[in-house]
Amino acid sequence: MPSISQKGHQMPESPIRKLAPYAEKAYEQGKKVYHLNIGQPDIKTPEIALNAISNHSLEIIAYTSSDGSEQYRKKIVNYYSKHDIHLNHDEIIVTTGGSEALLFAFGTIMDTDDEVIIPEPFYANFNGFSAASGVNIVPVISKFEDNFALPPIEEFEKLITSKTKAILICNPGNPTGYLYSKEEIKKLAEIVIKHDLFLIADEVYREFVYDGNEHYSILQESSLVNYAIVIDSASKRYSMCGARIGYLVSKNKEVIKTALKFAQTRLSPPTLAQIACEAALDTPKSYFDEIREVYQNRRNVLIEGLQKIKSVKVTKPKGAFYCIVELPLKNADHFAQWLLESFDIDGETVMVAPATGFYSTPNVGLNQIRIAYVLNEESLKKAINILEQALKIYKD
């Protein structure tokens, strides 16, 4: 039998989705599962986006340009200008989700065995993207007790080698919900300029920032004109995860020119999805004001509920809709599976994401889970109670 590639063997399973078969069995047993494992918002997609698909006048669903519809990219420019980010449409490549944007970025700036420094815990699929690209992640650990703030710059400098090509952050963070301050972005700017590195920022959750805080984009930092690459997406912003539309954004002309070659190999991003996402850009500010309040209230319900459970520790997110929770046990992977296989309260149980998959350092985060607070407040309260009762009887 022909053999599978080493790259294939090295591709990690998604910690967010790997427990799906156990959830399916729970469904077959008639259980209700509260999904705290995946960042799939229950917020309705803006009607203006859905109508754009229903009412399109296309007679042929044809290719668009490899970098995306010019009309769409010009409207994206207008969106960014409202966030004090000033671009030209030729500094944007529309991609098939933010995932493809990051793959294009890795392919554009890194060769096999090059290195990218990432504060961990980080978005789990960064592990998969690096494996697919033949790139090595070099983690710098942000600490639970510091609410996952940016590690000291000295810790980054210790890790920089001739193979280092970039620093990658997620802001606000998935899975931590941490929001990097303007001062922290400026510290990162100094180090990438000093060592001639790229700074890549996943800014997908830009709109979801709480407690009066403000998001500061790396594209607002003028010193980073040739160093900044932003990964963005319509998925969470407009509750359009299935549209699979993202963007790669950079003022570095060589980055855009090279990334476009990767874009050309897959021909073009999906045409109908671009139509929907272009229409979504006309969503009023009130939409974001409302859902920001919804998520902030959900966060408060979740954090307050978890803090009442004995020996459970939780950080307080400043953005996105995730948090890391530390549990009084040894193996969160086993606990997450046990919840689906062997525990329920009146036919209801909970699905969580073990945090080990959000680290690349072995044996870190073994007693942690990531929770996505994308359910309504009543469901969150029920899920918290299930976790509390489960922890009372669970044995490692």
mmCIF file of C-alpha atoms in Angstrom:
data_model
loop_
_atom_site.group_PDB
_atom_site.id
_atom_site.type_symbol
_atom_site.label_atom_id
_atom_site.label_comp_id
_atom_site.label_asym_id
_atom_site.label_seq_id
_atom_site.Cartn_x
_atom_site.Cartn_y
_atom_site.Cartn_z
ATOM 1 C CA MET A 1 0.000 0.000 0.000
ATOM 2 C CA PRO A 2 1.423 3.466 -0.854
ATOM 3 C CA SER A 3 2.514 5.442 2.208
ATOM 4 C CA ILE A 4 1.127 8.675 3.617
ATOM 5 C CA SER A 5 3.461 11.684 3.650
ATOM 6 C CA GLN A 6 5.325 12.766 6.772
ATOM 7 C CA LYS A 7 3.574 16.098 6.424
ATOM 8 C CA GLY A 8 0.253 14.268 6.547
ATOM 9 C CA HIS A 9 1.262 12.373 9.668
ATOM 10 C CA GLN A 10 2.387 15.616 11.299
ATOM 11 C CA MET A 11 -0.878 17.466 10.624
ATOM 12 C CA PRO A 12 -2.563 17.863 14.021
ATOM 13 C CA GLU A 13 -6.213 17.120 14.691
ATOM 14 C CA SER A 14 -8.367 20.096 15.539
ATOM 15 C CA PRO A 15 -8.972 20.240 19.313
ATOM 16 C CA ILE A 16 -12.151 22.116 18.448
ATOM 17 C CA ARG A 17 -13.569 19.382 16.216
ATOM 18 C CA LYS A 18 -11.825 16.134 17.201
ATOM 19 C CA LEU A 19 -14.500 15.253 19.760
ATOM 20 C CA ALA A 20 -17.265 15.554 17.165
ATOM 21 C CA PRO A 21 -17.778 11.742 16.888
ATOM 22 C CA TYR A 22 -18.503 11.591 20.631
ATOM 23 C CA ALA A 23 -20.981 14.438 20.288
ATOM 24 C CA GLU A 24 -22.703 12.541 17.472
ATOM 25 C CA LYS A 25 -23.039 9.480 19.721
ATOM 26 C CA ALA A 26 -24.487 11.686 22.455
ATOM 27 C CA TYR A 27 -27.071 12.942 19.963
ATOM 28 C CA GLU A 28 -27.898 9.363 18.977
ATOM 29 C CA GLN A 29 -28.550 8.638 22.664
ATOM 30 C CA GLY A 30 -31.052 11.496 22.722
ATOM 31 C CA LYS A 31 -28.877 13.906 24.684
ATOM 32 C CA LYS A 32 -28.824 17.663 24.211
ATOM 33 C CA VAL A 33 -25.287 19.025 23.864
ATOM 34 C CA TYR A 34 -24.398 22.610 24.741
ATOM 35 C CA HIS A 35 -21.624 23.524 22.321
ATOM 36 C CA LEU A 36 -19.045 25.630 24.107
ATOM 37 C CA ASN A 37 -16.297 24.162 21.928
ATOM 38 C CA ILE A 38 -16.618 26.154 18.723
ATOM 39 C CA GLY A 39 -16.825 29.830 17.829
ATOM 40 C CA GLN A 40 -20.011 29.555 15.793
ATOM 41 C CA PRO A 41 -22.117 32.597 16.738
ATOM 42 C CA ASP A 42 -25.856 32.194 17.167
ATOM 43 C CA ILE A 43 -26.299 35.828 16.097
ATOM 44 C CA LYS A 44 -28.370 36.168 12.916
ATOM 45 C CA THR A 45 -26.519 37.035 9.719
ATOM 46 C CA PRO A 46 -27.446 40.583 8.607
ATOM 47 C CA GLU A 47 -30.560 40.414 6.446
ATOM 48 C CA ILE A 48 -28.927 42.721 3.903
ATOM 49 C CA ALA A 49 -26.329 40.009 3.175
ATOM 50 C CA LEU A 50 -28.899 37.236 2.798
ATOM 51 C CA ASN A 51 -31.020 39.401 0.506
ATOM 52 C CA ALA A 52 -28.019 40.097 -1.715
ATOM 53 C CA ILE A 53 -27.780 36.385 -2.472
ATOM 54 C CA SER A 54 -31.526 35.949 -2.975
ATOM 55 C CA ASN A 55 -31.816 38.953 -5.267
ATOM 56 C CA HIS A 56 -28.631 38.743 -7.316
ATOM 57 C CA SER A 57 -28.996 39.305 -11.052
ATOM 58 C CA LEU A 58 -26.212 37.005 -12.234
ATOM 59 C CA GLU A 59 -26.919 34.753 -15.189
ATOM 60 C CA ILE A 60 -23.547 33.048 -14.869
ATOM 61 C CA ILE A 61 -21.714 32.484 -11.586
ATOM 62 C CA ALA A 62 -18.336 33.306 -13.094
ATOM 63 C CA TYR A 63 -14.832 33.680 -11.685
ATOM 64 C CA THR A 64 -13.908 37.016 -10.173
ATOM 65 C CA SER A 65 -10.361 38.372 -10.126
ATOM 66 C CA SER A 66 -7.892 36.247 -8.174
ATOM 67 C CA ASP A 67 -7.524 39.024 -5.619
ATOM 68 C CA GLY A 68 -11.287 39.424 -5.355
ATOM 69 C CA SER A 69 -13.877 41.657 -6.938
ATOM 70 C CA GLU A 70 -12.497 45.189 -7.371
ATOM 71 C CA GLN A 71 -15.843 46.656 -6.385
ATOM 72 C CA TYR A 72 -15.815 44.606 -3.177
ATOM 73 C CA ARG A 73 -12.230 45.543 -2.322
ATOM 74 C CA LYS A 74 -13.023 49.238 -2.747
ATOM 75 C CA LYS A 75 -15.870 48.864 -0.266
ATOM 76 C CA ILE A 76 -13.519 47.060 2.127
ATOM 77 C CA VAL A 77 -11.238 50.108 1.943
ATOM 78 C CA ASN A 78 -14.153 52.235 3.127
ATOM 79 C CA TYR A 79 -14.799 49.799 6.004
ATOM 80 C CA TYR A 80 -11.187 50.066 7.184
ATOM 81 C CA SER A 81 -11.215 53.867 6.968
ATOM 82 C CA LYS A 82 -13.925 53.875 9.648
ATOM 83 C CA HIS A 83 -11.376 52.165 11.922
ATOM 84 C CA ASP A 84 -8.633 54.718 11.234
ATOM 85 C CA ILE A 85 -6.927 52.299 8.815
ATOM 86 C CA HIS A 86 -6.185 53.899 5.461
ATOM 87 C CA LEU A 87 -5.621 51.621 2.470
ATOM 88 C CA ASN A 88 -5.867 51.307 -1.297
ATOM 89 C CA HIS A 89 -7.915 48.476 -2.764
ATOM 90 C CA ASP A 90 -4.776 46.981 -4.338
ATOM 91 C CA GLU A 91 -3.406 46.376 -0.819
ATOM 92 C CA ILE A 92 -6.133 43.795 -0.171
ATOM 93 C CA ILE A 93 -6.458 40.216 -1.418
ATOM 94 C CA VAL A 94 -9.826 38.560 -0.836
ATOM 95 C CA THR A 95 -9.333 34.968 0.283
ATOM 96 C CA THR A 96 -11.387 31.863 0.981
ATOM 97 C CA GLY A 97 -11.640 32.561 4.689
ATOM 98 C CA GLY A 98 -9.011 33.981 6.991
ATOM 99 C CA SER A 99 -7.445 30.522 6.953
ATOM 100 C CA GLU A 100 -6.392 30.853 3.321
ATOM 101 C CA ALA A 101 -5.090 34.364 4.015
ATOM 102 C CA LEU A 102 -2.721 32.971 6.639
ATOM 103 C CA LEU A 103 -1.603 30.147 4.354
ATOM 104 C CA PHE A 104 -0.851 32.723 1.647
ATOM 105 C CA ALA A 105 1.078 34.826 4.175
ATOM 106 C CA PHE A 106 3.166 31.857 5.313
ATOM 107 C CA GLY A 107 3.884 30.853 1.715
ATOM 108 C CA THR A 108 4.805 34.415 0.785
ATOM 109 C CA ILE A 109 7.313 35.160 3.542
ATOM 110 C CA MET A 110 8.649 31.777 4.705
ATOM 111 C CA ASP A 111 10.506 28.806 3.283
ATOM 112 C CA THR A 112 10.608 25.244 4.587
ATOM 113 C CA ASP A 113 11.947 25.091 8.169
ATOM 114 C CA ASP A 114 11.731 28.845 8.683
ATOM 115 C CA GLU A 115 10.356 29.932 12.037
ATOM 116 C CA VAL A 116 7.473 32.059 13.296
ATOM 117 C CA ILE A 117 7.282 33.160 16.921
ATOM 118 C CA ILE A 118 3.783 33.012 18.408
ATOM 119 C CA PRO A 119 2.628 33.810 21.946
ATOM 120 C CA GLU A 120 0.833 30.733 23.221
ATOM 121 C CA PRO A 121 -1.840 29.620 23.790
ATOM 122 C CA PHE A 122 -2.833 30.490 20.218
ATOM 123 C CA TYR A 123 -5.548 29.662 17.696
ATOM 124 C CA ALA A 124 -5.286 25.893 17.320
ATOM 125 C CA ASN A 125 -5.207 25.893 13.519
ATOM 126 C CA PHE A 126 -1.943 27.861 13.559
ATOM 127 C CA ASN A 127 -0.424 24.447 14.296
ATOM 128 C CA GLY A 128 -2.074 22.994 11.198
ATOM 129 C CA PHE A 129 -1.159 25.931 8.953
ATOM 130 C CA SER A 130 2.480 25.720 10.016
ATOM 131 C CA ALA A 131 2.590 21.967 9.401
ATOM 132 C CA ALA A 132 0.997 22.390 5.962
ATOM 133 C CA SER A 133 3.529 25.113 5.107
ATOM 134 C CA GLY A 134 6.590 23.288 6.457
ATOM 135 C CA VAL A 135 7.123 26.135 8.919
ATOM 136 C CA ASN A 136 8.200 25.729 12.547
ATOM 137 C CA ILE A 137 6.340 27.446 15.370
ATOM 138 C CA VAL A 138 8.540 28.822 18.131
ATOM 139 C CA PRO A 139 6.271 29.494 21.116
ATOM 140 C CA VAL A 140 6.720 32.227 23.686
ATOM 141 C CA ILE A 141 4.496 31.439 26.638
ATOM 142 C CA SER A 142 2.005 34.009 27.900
ATOM 143 C CA LYS A 143 0.909 33.241 31.439
ATOM 144 C CA PHE A 144 -2.514 32.434 32.814
ATOM 145 C CA GLU A 145 -1.791 34.446 35.960
ATOM 146 C CA ASP A 146 -1.012 37.518 33.800
ATOM 147 C CA ASN A 147 -4.332 37.143 31.954
ATOM 148 C CA PHE A 148 -2.235 36.120 28.896
ATOM 149 C CA ALA A 149 -0.697 39.573 28.417
ATOM 150 C CA LEU A 150 2.165 40.033 25.945
ATOM 151 C CA PRO A 151 5.269 38.271 27.315
ATOM 152 C CA PRO A 152 8.297 40.496 27.982
ATOM 153 C CA ILE A 153 10.052 41.550 24.783
ATOM 154 C CA GLU A 154 13.248 39.996 26.173
ATOM 155 C CA GLU A 155 11.559 36.596 25.886
ATOM 156 C CA PHE A 156 10.976 37.194 22.170
ATOM 157 C CA GLU A 157 14.567 38.295 21.611
ATOM 158 C CA LYS A 158 15.913 35.108 23.177
ATOM 159 C CA LEU A 159 14.091 33.098 20.502
ATOM 160 C CA ILE A 160 15.060 35.029 17.365
ATOM 161 C CA THR A 161 17.451 33.175 15.055
ATOM 162 C CA SER A 162 18.527 33.401 11.419
ATOM 163 C CA LYS A 163 15.480 31.236 10.623
ATOM 164 C CA THR A 164 12.974 33.617 12.248
ATOM 165 C CA LYS A 165 10.825 35.375 9.660
ATOM 166 C CA ALA A 166 7.836 36.682 11.607
ATOM 167 C CA ILE A 167 5.975 37.186 14.837
ATOM 168 C CA LEU A 168 2.293 36.203 14.727
ATOM 169 C CA ILE A 169 -0.377 37.457 17.120
ATOM 170 C CA CYS A 170 -4.155 37.210 17.330
ATOM 171 C CA ASN A 171 -5.743 40.446 18.528
ATOM 172 C CA PRO A 172 -8.205 40.157 20.243
ATOM 173 C CA GLY A 173 -7.042 36.668 21.014
ATOM 174 C CA ASN A 174 -8.479 33.287 20.249
ATOM 175 C CA PRO A 175 -8.457 31.327 22.616
ATOM 176 C CA THR A 176 -7.679 33.789 25.425
ATOM 177 C CA GLY A 177 -9.811 36.838 24.659
ATOM 178 C CA TYR A 178 -6.795 39.010 25.459
ATOM 179 C CA LEU A 179 -6.672 42.452 23.822
ATOM 180 C CA TYR A 180 -3.211 43.840 23.092
ATOM 181 C CA SER A 181 -2.810 47.463 24.115
ATOM 182 C CA LYS A 182 -1.432 50.194 21.875
ATOM 183 C CA GLU A 183 1.740 50.134 23.977
ATOM 184 C CA GLU A 184 2.156 46.376 23.454
ATOM 185 C CA ILE A 185 1.714 46.769 19.682
ATOM 186 C CA LYS A 186 4.385 49.476 19.702
ATOM 187 C CA LYS A 187 6.766 47.144 21.584
ATOM 188 C CA LEU A 188 6.209 44.477 18.935
ATOM 189 C CA ALA A 189 6.752 47.073 16.208
ATOM 190 C CA GLU A 190 10.136 47.973 17.692
ATOM 191 C CA ILE A 191 11.334 44.382 17.831
ATOM 192 C CA VAL A 192 10.256 43.403 14.293
ATOM 193 C CA ILE A 193 11.881 46.528 12.845
ATOM 194 C CA LYS A 194 15.046 45.943 14.876
ATOM 195 C CA HIS A 195 15.363 42.340 13.631
ATOM 196 C CA ASP A 196 13.847 42.896 10.163
ATOM 197 C CA LEU A 197 10.875 40.559 10.681
ATOM 198 C CA PHE A 198 7.247 40.628 9.592
ATOM 199 C CA LEU A 199 4.491 41.188 12.134
ATOM 200 C CA ILE A 200 1.359 39.199 11.248
ATOM 201 C CA ALA A 201 -1.837 39.994 13.138
ATOM 202 C CA ASP A 202 -5.064 38.018 12.983
ATOM 203 C CA GLU A 203 -7.588 40.797 13.639
ATOM 204 C CA VAL A 204 -10.764 38.861 12.915
ATOM 205 C CA TYR A 205 -12.433 39.881 16.203
ATOM 206 C CA ARG A 206 -11.752 43.622 15.844
ATOM 207 C CA GLU A 207 -15.384 44.600 16.547
ATOM 208 C CA PHE A 208 -15.711 42.519 19.709
ATOM 209 C CA VAL A 209 -13.930 44.583 22.375
ATOM 210 C CA TYR A 210 -15.436 45.197 25.812
ATOM 211 C CA ASP A 211 -15.454 47.453 28.873
ATOM 212 C CA GLY A 212 -14.789 50.617 26.891
ATOM 213 C CA ASN A 213 -11.486 49.352 25.489
ATOM 214 C CA GLU A 214 -10.413 50.096 21.915
ATOM 215 C CA HIS A 215 -8.717 47.910 19.346
ATOM 216 C CA TYR A 216 -5.398 49.148 17.934
ATOM 217 C CA SER A 217 -4.473 47.603 14.593
ATOM 218 C CA ILE A 218 -0.913 47.020 13.461
ATOM 219 C CA LEU A 219 -2.008 48.843 10.287
ATOM 220 C CA GLN A 220 -2.440 52.001 12.378
ATOM 221 C CA GLU A 221 1.231 51.873 13.371
ATOM 222 C CA SER A 222 2.988 54.000 10.724
ATOM 223 C CA SER A 223 6.411 52.497 11.411
ATOM 224 C CA LEU A 224 5.123 49.093 10.228
ATOM 225 C CA VAL A 225 4.310 50.044 6.628
ATOM 226 C CA ASN A 226 6.637 47.384 5.190
ATOM 227 C CA TYR A 227 6.392 44.927 8.085
ATOM 228 C CA ALA A 228 2.660 44.514 8.796
ATOM 229 C CA ILE A 229 0.431 41.758 7.400
ATOM 230 C CA VAL A 230 -3.159 41.561 8.631
ATOM 231 C CA ILE A 231 -5.351 38.474 8.454
ATOM 232 C CA ASP A 232 -9.032 39.375 8.503
ATOM 233 C CA SER A 233 -12.378 37.716 7.890
ATOM 234 C CA ALA A 234 -16.094 38.350 7.478
ATOM 235 C CA SER A 235 -16.913 35.121 9.332
ATOM 236 C CA LYS A 236 -17.388 36.243 12.930
ATOM 237 C CA ARG A 237 -17.953 39.946 12.220
ATOM 238 C CA TYR A 238 -21.228 39.327 10.382
ATOM 239 C CA SER A 239 -21.961 35.809 11.663
ATOM 240 C CA MET A 240 -21.147 34.464 8.197
ATOM 241 C CA CYS A 241 -18.721 31.639 9.018
ATOM 242 C CA GLY A 242 -19.994 29.505 6.153
ATOM 243 C CA ALA A 243 -19.399 32.202 3.552
ATOM 244 C CA ARG A 244 -15.639 31.534 3.833
ATOM 245 C CA ILE A 245 -14.495 35.025 2.929
ATOM 246 C CA GLY A 246 -11.371 36.583 4.409
ATOM 247 C CA TYR A 247 -8.701 39.108 3.500
ATOM 248 C CA LEU A 248 -4.942 39.381 3.453
ATOM 249 C CA VAL A 249 -3.985 43.032 3.898
ATOM 250 C CA SER A 250 -0.560 44.652 3.607
ATOM 251 C CA LYS A 251 0.983 47.902 2.424
ATOM 252 C CA ASN A 252 4.110 45.968 1.444
ATOM 253 C CA LYS A 253 3.857 45.760 -2.349
ATOM 254 C CA GLU A 254 6.133 42.708 -2.607
ATOM 255 C CA VAL A 255 3.982 40.832 -0.111
ATOM 256 C CA ILE A 256 0.814 41.555 -2.089
ATOM 257 C CA LYS A 257 2.483 40.812 -5.427
ATOM 258 C CA THR A 258 3.744 37.443 -4.165
ATOM 259 C CA ALA A 259 0.582 36.473 -2.289
ATOM 260 C CA LEU A 260 -1.373 37.138 -5.479
ATOM 261 C CA LYS A 261 0.542 34.312 -7.169
ATOM 262 C CA PHE A 262 -0.756 31.930 -4.502
ATOM 263 C CA ALA A 263 -4.241 33.360 -5.016
ATOM 264 C CA GLN A 264 -4.006 32.739 -8.759
ATOM 265 C CA THR A 265 -3.377 29.022 -8.193
ATOM 266 C CA ARG A 266 -6.845 28.646 -6.698
ATOM 267 C CA LEU A 267 -8.286 30.942 -9.397
ATOM 268 C CA SER A 268 -10.651 33.138 -7.352
ATOM 269 C CA PRO A 269 -12.575 33.419 -4.084
ATOM 270 C CA PRO A 270 -16.242 32.330 -4.209
ATOM 271 C CA THR A 271 -18.371 34.739 -6.229
ATOM 272 C CA LEU A 272 -21.724 34.476 -4.401
ATOM 273 C CA ALA A 273 -20.047 34.748 -1.017
ATOM 274 C CA GLN A 274 -18.333 37.965 -2.124
ATOM 275 C CA ILE A 275 -21.708 39.380 -3.134
ATOM 276 C CA ALA A 276 -23.108 38.585 0.310
ATOM 277 C CA CYS A 277 -20.067 39.963 2.128
ATOM 278 C CA GLU A 278 -20.011 43.113 0.018
ATOM 279 C CA ALA A 279 -23.610 43.765 1.004
ATOM 280 C CA ALA A 280 -22.768 43.018 4.644
ATOM 281 C CA LEU A 281 -20.396 45.994 4.633
ATOM 282 C CA ASP A 282 -23.506 48.209 4.662
ATOM 283 C CA THR A 283 -24.534 46.779 8.030
ATOM 284 C CA PRO A 284 -25.222 49.723 10.362
ATOM 285 C CA LYS A 285 -23.016 50.473 13.366
ATOM 286 C CA SER A 286 -26.002 49.769 15.620
ATOM 287 C CA TYR A 287 -25.727 46.066 14.699
ATOM 288 C CA PHE A 288 -22.240 45.886 16.233
ATOM 289 C CA ASP A 289 -23.230 47.985 19.238
ATOM 290 C CA GLU A 290 -26.013 45.513 19.972
ATOM 291 C CA ILE A 291 -24.031 42.313 19.527
ATOM 292 C CA ARG A 292 -21.077 43.738 21.446
ATOM 293 C CA GLU A 293 -23.415 44.244 24.385
ATOM 294 C CA VAL A 294 -24.826 40.742 23.922
ATOM 295 C CA TYR A 295 -21.356 39.163 24.044
ATOM 296 C CA GLN A 296 -20.244 41.314 26.961
ATOM 297 C CA ASN A 297 -23.289 40.217 28.967
ATOM 298 C CA ARG A 298 -22.668 36.587 28.044
ATOM 299 C CA ARG A 299 -19.042 36.946 29.098
ATOM 300 C CA ASN A 300 -20.119 38.340 32.459
ATOM 301 C CA VAL A 301 -22.607 35.511 33.031
ATOM 302 C CA LEU A 302 -19.971 32.912 32.153
ATOM 303 C CA ILE A 303 -17.137 34.397 34.207
ATOM 304 C CA GLU A 304 -19.305 35.030 37.267
ATOM 305 C CA GLY A 305 -20.722 31.507 37.080
ATOM 306 C CA LEU A 306 -17.346 29.805 36.684
ATOM 307 C CA GLN A 307 -15.814 31.826 39.512
ATOM 308 C CA LYS A 308 -18.384 30.322 41.868
ATOM 309 C CA ILE A 309 -17.250 26.762 41.130
ATOM 310 C CA LYS A 310 -14.745 25.472 43.668
ATOM 311 C CA SER A 311 -11.126 25.289 42.466
ATOM 312 C CA VAL A 312 -11.965 26.548 38.966
ATOM 313 C CA LYS A 313 -9.919 29.488 37.682
ATOM 314 C CA VAL A 314 -10.805 31.656 34.695
ATOM 315 C CA THR A 315 -9.282 34.667 32.988
ATOM 316 C CA LYS A 316 -11.450 37.645 32.061
ATOM 317 C CA PRO A 317 -11.447 38.318 28.301
ATOM 318 C CA LYS A 318 -11.242 41.880 27.000
ATOM 319 C CA GLY A 319 -12.318 40.880 23.500
ATOM 320 C CA ALA A 320 -13.427 38.121 21.086
ATOM 321 C CA PHE A 321 -15.760 35.537 22.673
ATOM 322 C CA TYR A 322 -13.461 32.947 24.205
ATOM 323 C CA CYS A 323 -11.785 32.322 27.524
ATOM 324 C CA ILE A 324 -9.342 29.810 28.981
ATOM 325 C CA VAL A 325 -10.529 27.946 32.071
ATOM 326 C CA GLU A 326 -8.284 26.037 34.469
ATOM 327 C CA LEU A 327 -9.956 22.976 35.992
ATOM 328 C CA PRO A 328 -9.075 20.965 39.138
ATOM 329 C CA LEU A 329 -8.039 17.861 37.210
ATOM 330 C CA LYS A 330 -5.068 16.379 35.371
ATOM 331 C CA ASN A 331 -6.372 15.641 31.873
ATOM 332 C CA ALA A 332 -8.916 17.960 30.258
ATOM 333 C CA ASP A 333 -8.922 15.874 27.048
ATOM 334 C CA HIS A 334 -10.240 12.881 28.980
ATOM 335 C CA PHE A 335 -12.709 15.045 30.894
ATOM 336 C CA ALA A 336 -14.114 16.546 27.678
ATOM 337 C CA GLN A 337 -14.648 13.086 26.203
ATOM 338 C CA TRP A 338 -16.156 11.809 29.467
ATOM 339 C CA LEU A 339 -18.687 14.650 29.469
ATOM 340 C CA LEU A 340 -20.010 13.474 26.108
ATOM 341 C CA GLU A 341 -19.792 9.728 26.720
ATOM 342 C CA SER A 342 -20.672 9.270 30.370
ATOM 343 C CA PHE A 343 -22.281 12.315 31.934
ATOM 344 C CA ASP A 344 -25.524 14.233 31.613
ATOM 345 C CA ILE A 345 -28.102 16.020 33.737
ATOM 346 C CA ASP A 346 -31.627 15.251 32.625
ATOM 347 C CA GLY A 347 -30.311 14.297 29.191
ATOM 348 C CA GLU A 348 -28.138 17.397 28.764
ATOM 349 C CA THR A 349 -24.354 17.698 28.626
ATOM 350 C CA VAL A 350 -21.602 20.047 27.477
ATOM 351 C CA MET A 351 -18.944 19.986 24.767
ATOM 352 C CA VAL A 352 -15.740 21.934 25.427
ATOM 353 C CA ALA A 353 -12.397 22.274 23.640
ATOM 354 C CA PRO A 354 -9.355 20.890 25.522
ATOM 355 C CA ALA A 355 -6.677 23.581 25.634
ATOM 356 C CA THR A 356 -3.705 21.341 24.838
ATOM 357 C CA GLY A 357 -4.377 21.863 21.138
ATOM 358 C CA PHE A 358 -3.906 25.611 21.581
ATOM 359 C CA TYR A 359 -0.290 25.109 22.626
ATOM 360 C CA SER A 360 2.690 23.762 20.701
ATOM 361 C CA THR A 361 4.778 23.218 23.842
ATOM 362 C CA PRO A 362 4.277 19.589 24.984
ATOM 363 C CA ASN A 363 2.446 18.937 28.255
ATOM 364 C CA VAL A 364 1.245 22.514 28.713
ATOM 365 C CA GLY A 365 -2.415 23.341 29.305
ATOM 366 C CA LEU A 366 -3.303 19.786 30.269
ATOM 367 C CA ASN A 367 -5.825 20.972 32.875
ATOM 368 C CA GLN A 368 -7.288 23.783 30.769
ATOM 369 C CA ILE A 369 -10.220 24.109 28.391
ATOM 370 C CA ARG A 370 -11.333 26.817 26.011
ATOM 371 C CA ILE A 371 -14.923 27.970 26.227
ATOM 372 C CA ALA A 372 -16.661 29.931 23.480
ATOM 373 C CA TYR A 373 -19.487 32.010 24.949
ATOM 374 C CA VAL A 374 -21.585 32.028 21.799
ATOM 375 C CA LEU A 375 -24.743 30.639 23.412
ATOM 376 C CA ASN A 376 -27.567 32.662 24.954
ATOM 377 C CA GLU A 377 -27.381 33.481 28.655
ATOM 378 C CA GLU A 378 -29.882 30.827 29.739
ATOM 379 C CA SER A 379 -27.961 28.110 27.892
ATOM 380 C CA LEU A 380 -24.694 29.358 29.409
ATOM 381 C CA LYS A 381 -26.162 29.093 32.912
ATOM 382 C CA LYS A 382 -27.291 25.521 32.240
ATOM 383 C CA ALA A 383 -23.876 24.628 30.796
ATOM 384 C CA ILE A 384 -22.114 26.096 33.852
ATOM 385 C CA ASN A 385 -24.281 24.016 36.159
ATOM 386 C CA ILE A 386 -23.517 20.867 34.169
ATOM 387 C CA LEU A 387 -19.771 21.582 34.434
ATOM 388 C CA GLU A 388 -20.069 22.213 38.187
ATOM 389 C CA GLN A 389 -21.963 18.971 38.833
ATOM 390 C CA ALA A 390 -19.641 17.000 36.551
ATOM 391 C CA LEU A 391 -16.537 18.200 38.382
ATOM 392 C CA LYS A 392 -17.993 17.005 41.679
ATOM 393 C CA ILE A 393 -17.990 13.368 40.560
ATOM 394 C CA TYR A 394 -15.295 13.215 37.858
ATOM 395 C CA LYS A 395 -12.150 11.280 38.705
ATOM 396 C CA ASP A 396 -8.953 11.419 36.629
#
